[in-house]
PDB file of C-alpha atoms in Angstrom:
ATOM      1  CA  UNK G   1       0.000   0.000   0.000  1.00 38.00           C
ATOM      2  CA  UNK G   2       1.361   3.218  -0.799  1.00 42.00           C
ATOM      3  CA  UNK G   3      -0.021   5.930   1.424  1.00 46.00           C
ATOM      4  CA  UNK G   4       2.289   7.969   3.152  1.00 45.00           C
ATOM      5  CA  UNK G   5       2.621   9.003   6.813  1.00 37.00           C
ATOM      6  CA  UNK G   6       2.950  12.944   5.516  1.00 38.00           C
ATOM      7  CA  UNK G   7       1.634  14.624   2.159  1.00 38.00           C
ATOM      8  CA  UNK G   8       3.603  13.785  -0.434  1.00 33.00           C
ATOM      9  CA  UNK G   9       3.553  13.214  -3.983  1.00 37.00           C
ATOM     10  CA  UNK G  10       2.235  10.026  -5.222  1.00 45.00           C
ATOM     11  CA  UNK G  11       4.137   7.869  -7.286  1.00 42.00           C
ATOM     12  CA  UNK G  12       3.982   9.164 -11.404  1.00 47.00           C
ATOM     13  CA  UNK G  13       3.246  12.764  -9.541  1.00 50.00           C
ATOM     14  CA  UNK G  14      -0.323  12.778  -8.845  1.00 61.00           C
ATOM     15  CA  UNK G  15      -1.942  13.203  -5.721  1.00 68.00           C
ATOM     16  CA  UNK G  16      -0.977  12.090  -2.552  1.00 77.00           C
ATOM     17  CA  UNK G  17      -3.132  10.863   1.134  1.00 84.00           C
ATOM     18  CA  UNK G  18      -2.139  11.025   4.564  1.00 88.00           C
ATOM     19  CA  UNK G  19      -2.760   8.201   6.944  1.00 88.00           C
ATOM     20  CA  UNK G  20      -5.088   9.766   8.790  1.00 91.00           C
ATOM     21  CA  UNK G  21      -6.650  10.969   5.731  1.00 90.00           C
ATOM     22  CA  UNK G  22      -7.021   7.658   4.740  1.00 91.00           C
ATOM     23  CA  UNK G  23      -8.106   6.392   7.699  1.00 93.00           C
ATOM     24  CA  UNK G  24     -11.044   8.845   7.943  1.00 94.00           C
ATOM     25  CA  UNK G  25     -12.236   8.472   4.590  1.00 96.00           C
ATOM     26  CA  UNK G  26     -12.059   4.813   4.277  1.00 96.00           C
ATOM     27  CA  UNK G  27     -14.116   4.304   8.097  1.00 96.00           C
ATOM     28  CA  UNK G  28     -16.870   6.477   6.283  1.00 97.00           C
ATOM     29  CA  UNK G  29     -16.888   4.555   2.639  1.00 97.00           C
ATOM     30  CA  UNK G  30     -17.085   1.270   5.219  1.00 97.00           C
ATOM     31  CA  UNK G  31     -19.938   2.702   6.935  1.00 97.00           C
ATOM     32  CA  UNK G  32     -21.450   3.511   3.489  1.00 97.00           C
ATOM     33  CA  UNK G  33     -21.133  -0.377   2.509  1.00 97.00           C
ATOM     34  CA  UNK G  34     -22.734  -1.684   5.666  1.00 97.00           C
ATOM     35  CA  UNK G  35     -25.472   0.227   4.982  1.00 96.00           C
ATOM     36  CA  UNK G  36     -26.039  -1.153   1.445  1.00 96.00           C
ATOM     37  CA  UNK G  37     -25.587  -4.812   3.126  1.00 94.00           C
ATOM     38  CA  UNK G  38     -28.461  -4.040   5.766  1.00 94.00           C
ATOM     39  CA  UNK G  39     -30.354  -2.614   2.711  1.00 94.00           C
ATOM     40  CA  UNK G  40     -29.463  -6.405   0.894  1.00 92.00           C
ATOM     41  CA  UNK G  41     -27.264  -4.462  -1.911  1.00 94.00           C
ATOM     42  CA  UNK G  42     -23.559  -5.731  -2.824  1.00 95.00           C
ATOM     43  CA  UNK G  43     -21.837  -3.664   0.003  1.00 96.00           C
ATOM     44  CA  UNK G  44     -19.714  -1.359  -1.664  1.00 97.00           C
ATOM     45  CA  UNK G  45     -19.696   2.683  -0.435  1.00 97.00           C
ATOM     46  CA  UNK G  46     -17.670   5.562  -1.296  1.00 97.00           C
ATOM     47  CA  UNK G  47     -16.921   8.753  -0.975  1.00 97.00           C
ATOM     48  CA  UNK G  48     -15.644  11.784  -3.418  1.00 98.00           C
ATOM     49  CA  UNK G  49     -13.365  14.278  -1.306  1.00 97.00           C
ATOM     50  CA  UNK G  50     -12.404  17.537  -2.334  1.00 96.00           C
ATOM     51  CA  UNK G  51     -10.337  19.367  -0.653  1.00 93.00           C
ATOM     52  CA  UNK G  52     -10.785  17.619   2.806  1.00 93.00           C
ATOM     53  CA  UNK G  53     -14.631  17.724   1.916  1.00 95.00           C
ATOM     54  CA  UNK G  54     -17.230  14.808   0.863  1.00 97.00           C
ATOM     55  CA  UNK G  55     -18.772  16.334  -2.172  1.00 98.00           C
ATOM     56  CA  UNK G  56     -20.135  13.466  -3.034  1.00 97.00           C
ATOM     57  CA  UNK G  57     -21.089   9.659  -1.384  1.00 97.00           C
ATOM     58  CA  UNK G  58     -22.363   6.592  -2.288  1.00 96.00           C
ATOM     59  CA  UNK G  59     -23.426   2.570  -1.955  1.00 97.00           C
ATOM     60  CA  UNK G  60     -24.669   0.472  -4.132  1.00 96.00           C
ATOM     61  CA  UNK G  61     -28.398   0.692  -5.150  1.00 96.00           C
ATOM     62  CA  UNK G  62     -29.046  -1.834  -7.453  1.00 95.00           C
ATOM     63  CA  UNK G  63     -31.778  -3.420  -6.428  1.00 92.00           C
ATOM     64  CA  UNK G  64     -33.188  -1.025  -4.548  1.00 93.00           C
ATOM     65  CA  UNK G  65     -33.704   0.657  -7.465  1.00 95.00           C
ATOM     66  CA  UNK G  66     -33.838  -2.038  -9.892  1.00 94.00           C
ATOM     67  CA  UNK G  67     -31.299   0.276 -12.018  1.00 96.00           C
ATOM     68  CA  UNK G  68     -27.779  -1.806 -13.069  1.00 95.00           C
ATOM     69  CA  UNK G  69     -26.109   1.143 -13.287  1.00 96.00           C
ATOM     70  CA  UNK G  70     -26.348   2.482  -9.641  1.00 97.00           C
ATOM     71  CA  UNK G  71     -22.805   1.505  -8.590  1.00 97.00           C
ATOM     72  CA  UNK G  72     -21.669   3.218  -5.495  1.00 98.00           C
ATOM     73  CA  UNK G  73     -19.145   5.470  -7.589  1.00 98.00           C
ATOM     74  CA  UNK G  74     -21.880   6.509 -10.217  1.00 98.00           C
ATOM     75  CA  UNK G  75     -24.135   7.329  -7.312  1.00 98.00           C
ATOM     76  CA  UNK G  76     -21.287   9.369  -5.713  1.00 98.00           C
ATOM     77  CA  UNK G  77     -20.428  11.130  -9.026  1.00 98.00           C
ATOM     78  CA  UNK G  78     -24.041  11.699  -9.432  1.00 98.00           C
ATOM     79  CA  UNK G  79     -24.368  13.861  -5.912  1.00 98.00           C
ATOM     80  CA  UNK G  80     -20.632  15.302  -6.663  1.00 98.00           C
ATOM     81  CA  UNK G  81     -22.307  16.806  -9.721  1.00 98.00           C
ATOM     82  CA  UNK G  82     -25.038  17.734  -7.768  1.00 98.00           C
ATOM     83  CA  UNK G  83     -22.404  19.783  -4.998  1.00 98.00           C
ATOM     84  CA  UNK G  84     -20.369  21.306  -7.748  1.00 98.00           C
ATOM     85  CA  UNK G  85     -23.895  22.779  -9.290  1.00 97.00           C
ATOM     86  CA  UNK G  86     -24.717  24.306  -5.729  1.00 97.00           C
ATOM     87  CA  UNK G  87     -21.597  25.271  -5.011  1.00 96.00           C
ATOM     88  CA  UNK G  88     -20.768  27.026  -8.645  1.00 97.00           C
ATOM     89  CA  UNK G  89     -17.748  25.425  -9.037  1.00 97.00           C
ATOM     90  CA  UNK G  90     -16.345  23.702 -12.600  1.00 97.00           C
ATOM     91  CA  UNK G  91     -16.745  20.159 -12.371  1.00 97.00           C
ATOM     92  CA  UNK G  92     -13.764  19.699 -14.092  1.00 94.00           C
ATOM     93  CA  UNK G  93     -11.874  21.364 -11.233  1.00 94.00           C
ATOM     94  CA  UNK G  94     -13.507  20.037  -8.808  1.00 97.00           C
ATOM     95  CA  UNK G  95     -12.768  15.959  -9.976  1.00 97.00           C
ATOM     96  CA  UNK G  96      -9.900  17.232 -10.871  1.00 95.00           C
ATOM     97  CA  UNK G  97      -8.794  17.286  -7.465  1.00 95.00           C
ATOM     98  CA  UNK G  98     -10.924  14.742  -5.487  1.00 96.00           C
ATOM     99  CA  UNK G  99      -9.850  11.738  -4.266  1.00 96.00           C
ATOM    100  CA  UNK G 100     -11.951   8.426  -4.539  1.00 97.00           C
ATOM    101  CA  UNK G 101     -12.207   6.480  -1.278  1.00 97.00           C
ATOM    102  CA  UNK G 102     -14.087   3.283  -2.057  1.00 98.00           C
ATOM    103  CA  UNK G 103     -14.408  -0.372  -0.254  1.00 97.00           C
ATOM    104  CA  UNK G 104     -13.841  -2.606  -3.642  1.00 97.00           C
ATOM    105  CA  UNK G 105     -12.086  -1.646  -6.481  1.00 97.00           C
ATOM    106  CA  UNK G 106     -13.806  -0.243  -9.119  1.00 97.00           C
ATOM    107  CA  UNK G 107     -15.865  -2.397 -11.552  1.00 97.00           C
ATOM    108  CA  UNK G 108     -14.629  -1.572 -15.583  1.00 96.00           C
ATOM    109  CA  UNK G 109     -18.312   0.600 -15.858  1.00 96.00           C
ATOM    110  CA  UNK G 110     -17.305   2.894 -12.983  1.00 97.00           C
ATOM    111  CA  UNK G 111     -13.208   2.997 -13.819  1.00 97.00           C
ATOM    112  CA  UNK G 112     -14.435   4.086 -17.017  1.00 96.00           C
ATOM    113  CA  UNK G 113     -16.762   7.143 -15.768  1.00 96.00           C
ATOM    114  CA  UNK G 114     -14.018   7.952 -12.692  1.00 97.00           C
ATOM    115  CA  UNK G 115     -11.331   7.876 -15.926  1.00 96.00           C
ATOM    116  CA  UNK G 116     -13.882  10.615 -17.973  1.00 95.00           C
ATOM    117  CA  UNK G 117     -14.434  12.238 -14.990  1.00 96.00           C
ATOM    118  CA  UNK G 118     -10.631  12.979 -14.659  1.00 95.00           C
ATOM    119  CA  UNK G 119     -10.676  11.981 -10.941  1.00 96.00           C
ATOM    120  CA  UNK G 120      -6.911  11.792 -10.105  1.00 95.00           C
ATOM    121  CA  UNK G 121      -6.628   9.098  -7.660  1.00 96.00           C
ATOM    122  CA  UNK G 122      -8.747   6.357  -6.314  1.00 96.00           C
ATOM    123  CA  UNK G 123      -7.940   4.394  -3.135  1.00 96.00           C
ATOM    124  CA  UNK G 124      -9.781   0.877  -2.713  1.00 96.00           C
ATOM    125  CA  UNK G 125     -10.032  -2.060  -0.217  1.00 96.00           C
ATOM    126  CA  UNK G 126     -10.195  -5.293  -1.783  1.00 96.00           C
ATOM    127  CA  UNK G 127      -9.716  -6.299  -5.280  1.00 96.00           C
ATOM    128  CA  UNK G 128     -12.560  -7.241  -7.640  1.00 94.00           C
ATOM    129  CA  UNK G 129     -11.794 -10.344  -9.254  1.00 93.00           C
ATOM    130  CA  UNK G 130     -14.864 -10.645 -11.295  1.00 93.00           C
ATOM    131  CA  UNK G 131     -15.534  -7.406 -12.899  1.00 94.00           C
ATOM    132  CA  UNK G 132     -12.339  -5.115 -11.606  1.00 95.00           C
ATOM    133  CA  UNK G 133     -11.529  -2.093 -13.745  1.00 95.00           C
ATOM    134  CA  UNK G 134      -8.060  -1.369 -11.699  1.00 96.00           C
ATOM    135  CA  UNK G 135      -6.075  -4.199 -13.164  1.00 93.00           C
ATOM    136  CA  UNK G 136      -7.874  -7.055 -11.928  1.00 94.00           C
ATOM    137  CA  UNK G 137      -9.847  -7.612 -15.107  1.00 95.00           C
ATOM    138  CA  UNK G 138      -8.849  -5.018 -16.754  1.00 94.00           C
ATOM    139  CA  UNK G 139      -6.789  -1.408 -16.298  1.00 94.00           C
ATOM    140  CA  UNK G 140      -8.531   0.888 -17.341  1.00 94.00           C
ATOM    141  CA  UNK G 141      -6.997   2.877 -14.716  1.00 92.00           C
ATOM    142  CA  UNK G 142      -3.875   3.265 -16.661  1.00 89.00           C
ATOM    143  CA  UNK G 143      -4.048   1.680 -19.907  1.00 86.00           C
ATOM    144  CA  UNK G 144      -3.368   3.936 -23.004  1.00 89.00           C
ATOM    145  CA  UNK G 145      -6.887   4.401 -24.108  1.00 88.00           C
ATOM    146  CA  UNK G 146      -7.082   7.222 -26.435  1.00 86.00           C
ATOM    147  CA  UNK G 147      -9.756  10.005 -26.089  1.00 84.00           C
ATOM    148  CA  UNK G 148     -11.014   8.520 -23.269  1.00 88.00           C
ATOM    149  CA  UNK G 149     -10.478  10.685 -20.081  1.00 86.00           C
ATOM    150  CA  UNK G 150      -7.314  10.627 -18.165  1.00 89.00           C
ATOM    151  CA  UNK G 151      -5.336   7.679 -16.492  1.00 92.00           C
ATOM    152  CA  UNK G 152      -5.829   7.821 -13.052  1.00 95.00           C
ATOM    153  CA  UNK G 153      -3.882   6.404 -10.003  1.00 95.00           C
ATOM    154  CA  UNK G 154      -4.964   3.459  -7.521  1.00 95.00           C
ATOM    155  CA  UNK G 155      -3.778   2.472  -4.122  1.00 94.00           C
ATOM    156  CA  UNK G 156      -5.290  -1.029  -3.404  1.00 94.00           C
ATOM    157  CA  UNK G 157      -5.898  -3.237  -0.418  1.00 93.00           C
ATOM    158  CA  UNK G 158      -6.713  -0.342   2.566  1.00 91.00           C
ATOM    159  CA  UNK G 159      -8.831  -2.705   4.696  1.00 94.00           C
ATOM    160  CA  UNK G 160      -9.541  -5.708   1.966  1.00 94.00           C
ATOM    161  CA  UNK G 161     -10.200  -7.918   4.695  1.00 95.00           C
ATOM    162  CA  UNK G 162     -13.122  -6.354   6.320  1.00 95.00           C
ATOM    163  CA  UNK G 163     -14.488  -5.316   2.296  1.00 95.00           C
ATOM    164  CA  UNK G 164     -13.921  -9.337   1.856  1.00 95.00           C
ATOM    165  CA  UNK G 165     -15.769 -10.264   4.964  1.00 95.00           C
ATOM    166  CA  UNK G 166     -18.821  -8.166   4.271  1.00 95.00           C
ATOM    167  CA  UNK G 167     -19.250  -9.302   0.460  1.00 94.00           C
ATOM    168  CA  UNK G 168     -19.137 -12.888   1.667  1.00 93.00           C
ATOM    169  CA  UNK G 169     -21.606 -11.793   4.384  1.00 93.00           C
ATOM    170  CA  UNK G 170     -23.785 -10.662   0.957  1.00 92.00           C
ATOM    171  CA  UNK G 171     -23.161 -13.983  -1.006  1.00 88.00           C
ATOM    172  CA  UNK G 172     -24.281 -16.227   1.699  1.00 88.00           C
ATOM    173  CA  UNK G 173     -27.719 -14.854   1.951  1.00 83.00           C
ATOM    174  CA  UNK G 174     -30.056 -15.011  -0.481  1.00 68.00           C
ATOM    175  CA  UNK G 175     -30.666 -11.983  -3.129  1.00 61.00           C
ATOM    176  CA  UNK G 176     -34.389 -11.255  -3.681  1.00 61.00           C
ATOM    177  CA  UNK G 177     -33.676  -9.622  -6.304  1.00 61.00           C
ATOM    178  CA  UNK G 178     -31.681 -12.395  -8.224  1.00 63.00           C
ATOM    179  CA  UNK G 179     -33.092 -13.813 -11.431  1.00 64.00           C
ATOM    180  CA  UNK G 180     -34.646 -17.221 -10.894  1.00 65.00           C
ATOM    181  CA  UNK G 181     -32.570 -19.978 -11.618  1.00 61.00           C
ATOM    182  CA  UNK G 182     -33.153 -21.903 -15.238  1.00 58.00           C
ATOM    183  CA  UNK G 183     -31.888 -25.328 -14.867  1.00 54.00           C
ATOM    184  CA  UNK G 184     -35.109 -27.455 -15.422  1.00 52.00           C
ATOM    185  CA  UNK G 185     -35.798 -30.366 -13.201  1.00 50.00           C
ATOM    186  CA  UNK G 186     -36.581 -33.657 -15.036  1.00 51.00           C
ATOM    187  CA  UNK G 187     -40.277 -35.203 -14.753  1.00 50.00           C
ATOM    188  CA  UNK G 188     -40.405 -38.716 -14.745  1.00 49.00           C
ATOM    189  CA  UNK G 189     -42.808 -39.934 -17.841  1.00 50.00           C
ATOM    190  CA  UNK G 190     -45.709 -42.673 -16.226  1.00 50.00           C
ATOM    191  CA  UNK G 191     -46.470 -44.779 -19.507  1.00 48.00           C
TER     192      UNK G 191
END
């Protein structure tokens, strides 16, 4: 993990996070995901900070909203949008210069928008070995993709163990929301 005990640069001189910083951040994102596991969503929260300021938050809503697209970082960009609008400030400034604090790493959907968005630097828990946009499944984080946004950095595994233990805490119970299964069960014929 690289975040430092002062502010420094980051490695390929982009943004840097304090311990504490960290710390703070990631407690709230994990509070964030325990909410979307009492609400029976995958429990993933984050939060957007701006200079030392959550301009935007999130956890998944999926199937609360029956809406595929309401990741926990699309739901943060979403309200960050929604501050910069309030607060009259550019949006490109403002992501820019905020710092992603989420539980699991980014799936490719959300790397993708946090990559247009120009958000800087993105600090996750555990990995996502399914659908990971940070160089699990793909790195979309850093790969040359042309006319796509900007590369962004990650810092990976900041309390993966606890972002591990609540997604298995998801998996074992049962989704109400998940599709029925298909596989047919075989009559026996009488003749």
């Amino acid at each position: 993990m690289e975040v430092k005990q002062e502010s420094t640069p980051a490695p390929g001189g982009g943004f840097s996070v304090s311990v504490e910083e960290t710390e703070k951040w990631m407690e709230e994102a994990m509070q964030m995901a325990k909410e979307a596991l009492e609400n029976i969503e995958v429990p993933v929260g984050c939060l957007m900070v701006y200079n030392n300021e959550v301009v935007g938050k999130g956890r998944n809503e999926v199937n609360q909203t029956k809406n595929a697209t309401r990741h926990a970082e699309m739901v943060a960009i979403d309200q960050a949008l929604d501050w910069c609008r309030r607060s009259g400030k550019s949006p490109s400034e403002v992501f820019g210069r905020t710092v992603l604090y989420v539980t699991v790493e980014p799936c490719i959907m959300c790397a993708a928008a946090l990559r247009l968005m120009k958000i800087p630097l993105v600090v996750y828990g555990c990995q996502n070995e399914r659908f990971g946009g940070c160089g699990s499944v793909l790195d979309i984080a850093s790969a040359d993709l042309p006319n796509t946004g900007t590369p962004f950095q990650c810092i990976p595994g900041y309390r993966a163990e606890e972002a591990v233990e609540m997604l298995k805490t998801f998996y074992k119970q049962e989704n109400p929301n998940a599709p029925k299964s298909k596989v047919r069960k075989k009559e026996c014929l009488k003749s």
